Amino acid sequence: MAKARTRGGGASAAALVLEQLIALGIRRVVTVGTAASLHTSLAPGSLVVCTRALRDDGLSHHYLPPAPYAEPSAELTRHLTGALAARGADARQGNGWTTSAIYRETAPEAAQYGALGALTADMEAAGVFAVAEHRGLDAAAVLAVADSLADRRPRRDHPRTETALHTAVEAALAALTTAARE
């Protein structure tokens, strides 16, 4: 079990930290981050457990064969969802869209991926899932909504997002601890 934090940089930065942690012996990871909503029903501070990530990033294709999605560990995702529920978090589960093109997401893309079932847009999930699968470890992700691509609301510091991130970190640590006992 390990906890590391990256600030910005997307999938490449997350993969760098993850590869270093793998070299130190970790076997499972839960990434906690922020995302943009692709649906107006997800307000700032909403939590989403990513059940698969659309691979529109530049990194995951270097770790996995071509496929539209990168998948998290089902077992670790189950532990994470349970840990969030135990904390009273109203977390949704669903697909995400991972893109490396920060500030280049267009309204038509957001609408298209939202219509395909993606709840959020982030910069790391597909990369983390791809590295984890390639290296044979478990990975899961929980994202706190910080802004919206659905109605083009810009990111602002919001107390609900900060509270959601604290809850997500607590749940991630609990999920990692529970998974380590099995």
PDB file of C-alpha atoms in Angstrom:
ATOM      1  CA  MET A   1       0.000   0.000   0.000  1.00  0.00           C
ATOM      2  CA  ALA A   2       1.381   3.413  -0.899  1.00  0.00           C
ATOM      3  CA  LYS A   3       0.099   6.935  -1.161  1.00  0.00           C
ATOM      4  CA  ALA A   4       1.592   9.376  -3.633  1.00  0.00           C
ATOM      5  CA  ARG A   5       0.397  12.672  -4.986  1.00  0.00           C
ATOM      6  CA  THR A   6       0.902  14.205  -8.383  1.00  0.00           C
ATOM      7  CA  ARG A   7      -0.286  17.698  -9.160  1.00  0.00           C
ATOM      8  CA  GLY A   8      -1.212  18.157 -12.788  1.00  0.00           C
ATOM      9  CA  GLY A   9       0.655  16.622 -15.683  1.00  0.00           C
ATOM     10  CA  GLY A  10      -1.935  14.027 -16.580  1.00  0.00           C
ATOM     11  CA  ALA A  11      -1.341  10.387 -17.432  1.00  0.00           C
ATOM     12  CA  SER A  12       2.390  10.750 -18.074  1.00  0.00           C
ATOM     13  CA  ALA A  13       3.071  12.250 -14.642  1.00  0.00           C
ATOM     14  CA  ALA A  14       0.821   9.673 -12.980  1.00  0.00           C
ATOM     15  CA  ALA A  15       2.579   6.842 -14.850  1.00  0.00           C
ATOM     16  CA  LEU A  16       5.981   8.134 -13.761  1.00  0.00           C
ATOM     17  CA  VAL A  17       4.982   8.081 -10.093  1.00  0.00           C
ATOM     18  CA  LEU A  18       3.229   4.732 -10.495  1.00  0.00           C
ATOM     19  CA  GLU A  19       6.224   3.100 -12.202  1.00  0.00           C
ATOM     20  CA  GLN A  20       8.473   4.328  -9.380  1.00  0.00           C
ATOM     21  CA  LEU A  21       6.086   2.956  -6.754  1.00  0.00           C
ATOM     22  CA  ILE A  22       5.896  -0.368  -8.605  1.00  0.00           C
ATOM     23  CA  ALA A  23       9.681  -0.546  -8.522  1.00  0.00           C
ATOM     24  CA  LEU A  24       9.411  -0.133  -4.736  1.00  0.00           C
ATOM     25  CA  GLY A  25       6.989  -3.055  -4.544  1.00  0.00           C
ATOM     26  CA  ILE A  26       3.412  -1.772  -4.446  1.00  0.00           C
ATOM     27  CA  ARG A  27       0.753  -4.203  -5.690  1.00  0.00           C
ATOM     28  CA  ARG A  28      -2.333  -1.973  -5.703  1.00  0.00           C
ATOM     29  CA  VAL A  29      -3.170   1.710  -6.126  1.00  0.00           C
ATOM     30  CA  VAL A  30      -6.224   3.920  -5.855  1.00  0.00           C
ATOM     31  CA  THR A  31      -5.982   7.224  -7.636  1.00  0.00           C
ATOM     32  CA  VAL A  32      -7.959  10.122  -6.179  1.00  0.00           C
ATOM     33  CA  GLY A  33      -8.352  13.198  -8.332  1.00  0.00           C
ATOM     34  CA  THR A  34     -10.603  15.815  -9.807  1.00  0.00           C
ATOM     35  CA  ALA A  35     -12.563  15.724 -13.023  1.00  0.00           C
ATOM     36  CA  ALA A  36     -14.937  17.734 -15.144  1.00  0.00           C
ATOM     37  CA  SER A  37     -18.540  16.616 -15.348  1.00  0.00           C
ATOM     38  CA  LEU A  38     -20.004  15.627 -18.704  1.00  0.00           C
ATOM     39  CA  HIS A  39     -23.543  15.780 -17.283  1.00  0.00           C
ATOM     40  CA  THR A  40     -25.312  18.702 -15.643  1.00  0.00           C
ATOM     41  CA  SER A  41     -26.597  16.326 -12.932  1.00  0.00           C
ATOM     42  CA  LEU A  42     -23.077  16.101 -11.464  1.00  0.00           C
ATOM     43  CA  ALA A  43     -22.398  19.211  -9.395  1.00  0.00           C
ATOM     44  CA  PRO A  44     -19.078  20.243  -7.850  1.00  0.00           C
ATOM     45  CA  GLY A  45     -18.231  17.814  -5.076  1.00  0.00           C
ATOM     46  CA  SER A  46     -19.982  14.836  -6.658  1.00  0.00           C
ATOM     47  CA  LEU A  47     -17.905  11.661  -6.437  1.00  0.00           C
ATOM     48  CA  VAL A  48     -17.587   9.221  -9.338  1.00  0.00           C
ATOM     49  CA  VAL A  49     -15.925   5.816  -9.181  1.00  0.00           C
ATOM     50  CA  CYS A  50     -14.485   5.207 -12.640  1.00  0.00           C
ATOM     51  CA  THR A  51     -15.581   1.793 -13.936  1.00  0.00           C
ATOM     52  CA  ARG A  52     -13.628   2.136 -17.186  1.00  0.00           C
ATOM     53  CA  ALA A  53     -11.817   4.948 -18.954  1.00  0.00           C
ATOM     54  CA  LEU A  54     -12.085   5.891 -22.615  1.00  0.00           C
ATOM     55  CA  ARG A  55      -8.507   6.026 -23.899  1.00  0.00           C
ATOM     56  CA  ASP A  56      -8.139   9.435 -25.522  1.00  0.00           C
ATOM     57  CA  ASP A  57      -4.778  10.007 -23.865  1.00  0.00           C
ATOM     58  CA  GLY A  58      -1.275   9.675 -25.247  1.00  0.00           C
ATOM     59  CA  LEU A  59       0.104   7.186 -22.729  1.00  0.00           C
ATOM     60  CA  SER A  60      -2.165   4.145 -22.397  1.00  0.00           C
ATOM     61  CA  HIS A  61      -1.480   3.073 -25.992  1.00  0.00           C
ATOM     62  CA  HIS A  62       2.153   2.482 -25.050  1.00  0.00           C
ATOM     63  CA  TYR A  63       1.119  -0.047 -22.376  1.00  0.00           C
ATOM     64  CA  LEU A  64      -1.859  -1.905 -23.850  1.00  0.00           C
ATOM     65  CA  PRO A  65      -2.948  -3.164 -27.265  1.00  0.00           C
ATOM     66  CA  PRO A  66      -5.473  -0.995 -29.117  1.00  0.00           C
ATOM     67  CA  ALA A  67      -8.898  -0.936 -27.455  1.00  0.00           C
ATOM     68  CA  PRO A  68     -11.344   1.842 -26.687  1.00  0.00           C
ATOM     69  CA  TYR A  69     -11.206   1.500 -22.887  1.00  0.00           C
ATOM     70  CA  ALA A  70      -8.787   0.797 -20.052  1.00  0.00           C
ATOM     71  CA  GLU A  71     -10.294  -1.119 -17.151  1.00  0.00           C
ATOM     72  CA  PRO A  72      -9.696  -0.869 -13.408  1.00  0.00           C
ATOM     73  CA  SER A  73      -9.456  -3.841 -11.079  1.00  0.00           C
ATOM     74  CA  ALA A  74     -12.994  -5.068 -10.412  1.00  0.00           C
ATOM     75  CA  GLU A  75     -12.093  -6.268  -6.916  1.00  0.00           C
ATOM     76  CA  LEU A  76     -10.337  -3.073  -5.813  1.00  0.00           C
ATOM     77  CA  THR A  77     -13.144  -0.993  -7.349  1.00  0.00           C
ATOM     78  CA  ARG A  78     -15.619  -3.038  -5.279  1.00  0.00           C
ATOM     79  CA  HIS A  79     -13.605  -2.320  -2.112  1.00  0.00           C
ATOM     80  CA  LEU A  80     -13.447   1.374  -2.985  1.00  0.00           C
ATOM     81  CA  THR A  81     -17.186   1.593  -3.633  1.00  0.00           C
ATOM     82  CA  GLY A  82     -17.864  -0.153  -0.317  1.00  0.00           C
ATOM     83  CA  ALA A  83     -15.523   2.158   1.570  1.00  0.00           C
ATOM     84  CA  LEU A  84     -17.236   5.206   0.077  1.00  0.00           C
ATOM     85  CA  ALA A  85     -20.670   3.841   1.013  1.00  0.00           C
ATOM     86  CA  ALA A  86     -19.449   3.159   4.572  1.00  0.00           C
ATOM     87  CA  ARG A  87     -18.599   6.862   4.822  1.00  0.00           C
ATOM     88  CA  GLY A  88     -22.038   7.891   3.619  1.00  0.00           C
ATOM     89  CA  ALA A  89     -20.710   9.152   0.279  1.00  0.00           C
ATOM     90  CA  ASP A  90     -23.233   9.261  -2.523  1.00  0.00           C
ATOM     91  CA  ALA A  91     -20.745   8.136  -5.175  1.00  0.00           C
ATOM     92  CA  ARG A  92     -21.887   7.284  -8.675  1.00  0.00           C
ATOM     93  CA  GLN A  93     -20.180   4.630 -10.751  1.00  0.00           C
ATOM     94  CA  GLY A  94     -19.550   5.021 -14.443  1.00  0.00           C
ATOM     95  CA  ASN A  95     -17.272   5.466 -17.391  1.00  0.00           C
ATOM     96  CA  GLY A  96     -14.846   8.311 -17.754  1.00  0.00           C
ATOM     97  CA  TRP A  97     -13.125   9.983 -20.673  1.00  0.00           C
ATOM     98  CA  THR A  98      -9.377  10.434 -20.238  1.00  0.00           C
ATOM     99  CA  THR A  99      -7.800  13.066 -22.447  1.00  0.00           C
ATOM    100  CA  SER A 100      -4.356  14.646 -22.515  1.00  0.00           C
ATOM    101  CA  ALA A 101      -5.604  17.806 -24.200  1.00  0.00           C
ATOM    102  CA  ILE A 102      -6.128  20.071 -21.216  1.00  0.00           C
ATOM    103  CA  TYR A 103      -8.330  23.058 -22.068  1.00  0.00           C
ATOM    104  CA  ARG A 104      -8.881  21.639 -25.575  1.00  0.00           C
ATOM    105  CA  GLU A 105     -12.029  19.641 -24.857  1.00  0.00           C
ATOM    106  CA  THR A 106     -14.693  20.907 -27.220  1.00  0.00           C
ATOM    107  CA  ALA A 107     -18.408  21.170 -26.541  1.00  0.00           C
ATOM    108  CA  PRO A 108     -19.172  18.602 -29.309  1.00  0.00           C
ATOM    109  CA  GLU A 109     -16.656  16.136 -27.795  1.00  0.00           C
ATOM    110  CA  ALA A 110     -18.079  16.585 -24.307  1.00  0.00           C
ATOM    111  CA  ALA A 111     -21.609  16.028 -25.642  1.00  0.00           C
ATOM    112  CA  GLN A 112     -20.508  13.002 -27.697  1.00  0.00           C
ATOM    113  CA  TYR A 113     -18.693  11.251 -24.839  1.00  0.00           C
ATOM    114  CA  GLY A 114     -21.458  12.160 -22.410  1.00  0.00           C
ATOM    115  CA  ALA A 115     -24.002  10.605 -24.794  1.00  0.00           C
ATOM    116  CA  LEU A 116     -21.821   7.469 -24.937  1.00  0.00           C
ATOM    117  CA  GLY A 117     -22.158   7.161 -21.158  1.00  0.00           C
ATOM    118  CA  ALA A 118     -19.020   8.875 -19.862  1.00  0.00           C
ATOM    119  CA  LEU A 119     -19.760  10.785 -16.661  1.00  0.00           C
ATOM    120  CA  THR A 120     -16.468  12.641 -16.326  1.00  0.00           C
ATOM    121  CA  ALA A 121     -13.400  13.902 -18.163  1.00  0.00           C
ATOM    122  CA  ASP A 122     -10.031  13.511 -16.454  1.00  0.00           C
ATOM    123  CA  MET A 123      -6.375  13.306 -17.421  1.00  0.00           C
ATOM    124  CA  GLU A 124      -5.080  10.226 -15.571  1.00  0.00           C
ATOM    125  CA  ALA A 125      -7.468   7.277 -15.185  1.00  0.00           C
ATOM    126  CA  ALA A 126      -6.835   5.491 -18.508  1.00  0.00           C
ATOM    127  CA  GLY A 127      -3.076   5.847 -18.071  1.00  0.00           C
ATOM    128  CA  VAL A 128      -3.131   4.536 -14.501  1.00  0.00           C
ATOM    129  CA  PHE A 129      -5.352   1.596 -15.467  1.00  0.00           C
ATOM    130  CA  ALA A 130      -3.113   0.775 -18.452  1.00  0.00           C
ATOM    131  CA  VAL A 131       0.127   0.849 -16.448  1.00  0.00           C
ATOM    132  CA  ALA A 132      -1.485  -1.243 -13.727  1.00  0.00           C
ATOM    133  CA  GLU A 133      -2.785  -3.862 -16.145  1.00  0.00           C
ATOM    134  CA  HIS A 134       0.535  -4.042 -17.976  1.00  0.00           C
ATOM    135  CA  ARG A 135       2.493  -4.402 -14.724  1.00  0.00           C
ATOM    136  CA  GLY A 136       0.027  -6.846 -13.157  1.00  0.00           C
ATOM    137  CA  LEU A 137      -1.298  -4.827 -10.245  1.00  0.00           C
ATOM    138  CA  ASP A 138      -4.698  -3.658  -9.091  1.00  0.00           C
ATOM    139  CA  ALA A 139      -5.860  -0.091  -9.705  1.00  0.00           C
ATOM    140  CA  ALA A 140      -9.050   1.845  -9.064  1.00  0.00           C
ATOM    141  CA  ALA A 141     -10.021   5.514  -9.334  1.00  0.00           C
ATOM    142  CA  VAL A 142     -12.403   7.903  -7.638  1.00  0.00           C
ATOM    143  CA  LEU A 143     -12.884  11.424  -8.975  1.00  0.00           C
ATOM    144  CA  ALA A 144     -14.391  14.515  -7.390  1.00  0.00           C
ATOM    145  CA  VAL A 145     -16.206  16.778  -9.820  1.00  0.00           C
ATOM    146  CA  ALA A 146     -14.563  20.207  -9.852  1.00  0.00           C
ATOM    147  CA  ASP A 147     -16.055  21.814 -12.969  1.00  0.00           C
ATOM    148  CA  SER A 148     -18.317  21.062 -15.903  1.00  0.00           C
ATOM    149  CA  LEU A 149     -17.803  20.539 -19.598  1.00  0.00           C
ATOM    150  CA  ALA A 150     -21.544  19.900 -19.972  1.00  0.00           C
ATOM    151  CA  ASP A 151     -22.470  23.497 -19.292  1.00  0.00           C
ATOM    152  CA  ARG A 152     -18.954  24.977 -19.634  1.00  0.00           C
ATOM    153  CA  ARG A 153     -18.714  26.027 -15.957  1.00  0.00           C
ATOM    154  CA  PRO A 154     -15.091  26.969 -15.201  1.00  0.00           C
ATOM    155  CA  ARG A 155     -13.208  25.454 -12.310  1.00  0.00           C
ATOM    156  CA  ARG A 156     -13.426  27.279  -9.019  1.00  0.00           C
ATOM    157  CA  ASP A 157     -12.386  26.247  -5.559  1.00  0.00           C
ATOM    158  CA  HIS A 158     -15.508  24.802  -4.032  1.00  0.00           C
ATOM    159  CA  PRO A 159     -15.875  23.573  -0.449  1.00  0.00           C
ATOM    160  CA  ARG A 160     -17.922  20.552  -1.594  1.00  0.00           C
ATOM    161  CA  THR A 161     -15.105  19.453  -3.913  1.00  0.00           C
ATOM    162  CA  GLU A 162     -12.541  19.709  -1.118  1.00  0.00           C
ATOM    163  CA  THR A 163     -14.791  17.773   1.264  1.00  0.00           C
ATOM    164  CA  ALA A 164     -15.373  15.119  -1.411  1.00  0.00           C
ATOM    165  CA  LEU A 165     -11.622  14.753  -1.949  1.00  0.00           C
ATOM    166  CA  HIS A 166     -11.058  14.221   1.775  1.00  0.00           C
ATOM    167  CA  THR A 167     -13.765  11.548   1.823  1.00  0.00           C
ATOM    168  CA  ALA A 168     -12.286   9.940  -1.288  1.00  0.00           C
ATOM    169  CA  VAL A 169      -8.792   9.762   0.239  1.00  0.00           C
ATOM    170  CA  GLU A 170     -10.153   8.176   3.426  1.00  0.00           C
ATOM    171  CA  ALA A 171     -12.116   5.644   1.377  1.00  0.00           C
ATOM    172  CA  ALA A 172      -9.106   4.910  -0.851  1.00  0.00           C
ATOM    173  CA  LEU A 173      -6.935   4.138   2.169  1.00  0.00           C
ATOM    174  CA  ALA A 174      -9.669   1.917   3.638  1.00  0.00           C
ATOM    175  CA  ALA A 175     -10.087   0.069   0.331  1.00  0.00           C
ATOM    176  CA  LEU A 176      -6.341  -0.509   0.045  1.00  0.00           C
ATOM    177  CA  THR A 177      -6.193  -1.778   3.621  1.00  0.00           C
ATOM    178  CA  THR A 178      -9.143  -4.135   3.109  1.00  0.00           C
ATOM    179  CA  ALA A 179      -7.720  -5.452  -0.178  1.00  0.00           C
ATOM    180  CA  ALA A 180      -4.319  -6.055   1.464  1.00  0.00           C
ATOM    181  CA  ARG A 181      -5.945  -8.311   4.075  1.00  0.00           C
ATOM    182  CA  GLU A 182      -7.403 -10.666   1.467  1.00  0.00           C
TER     183      GLU A 182
END
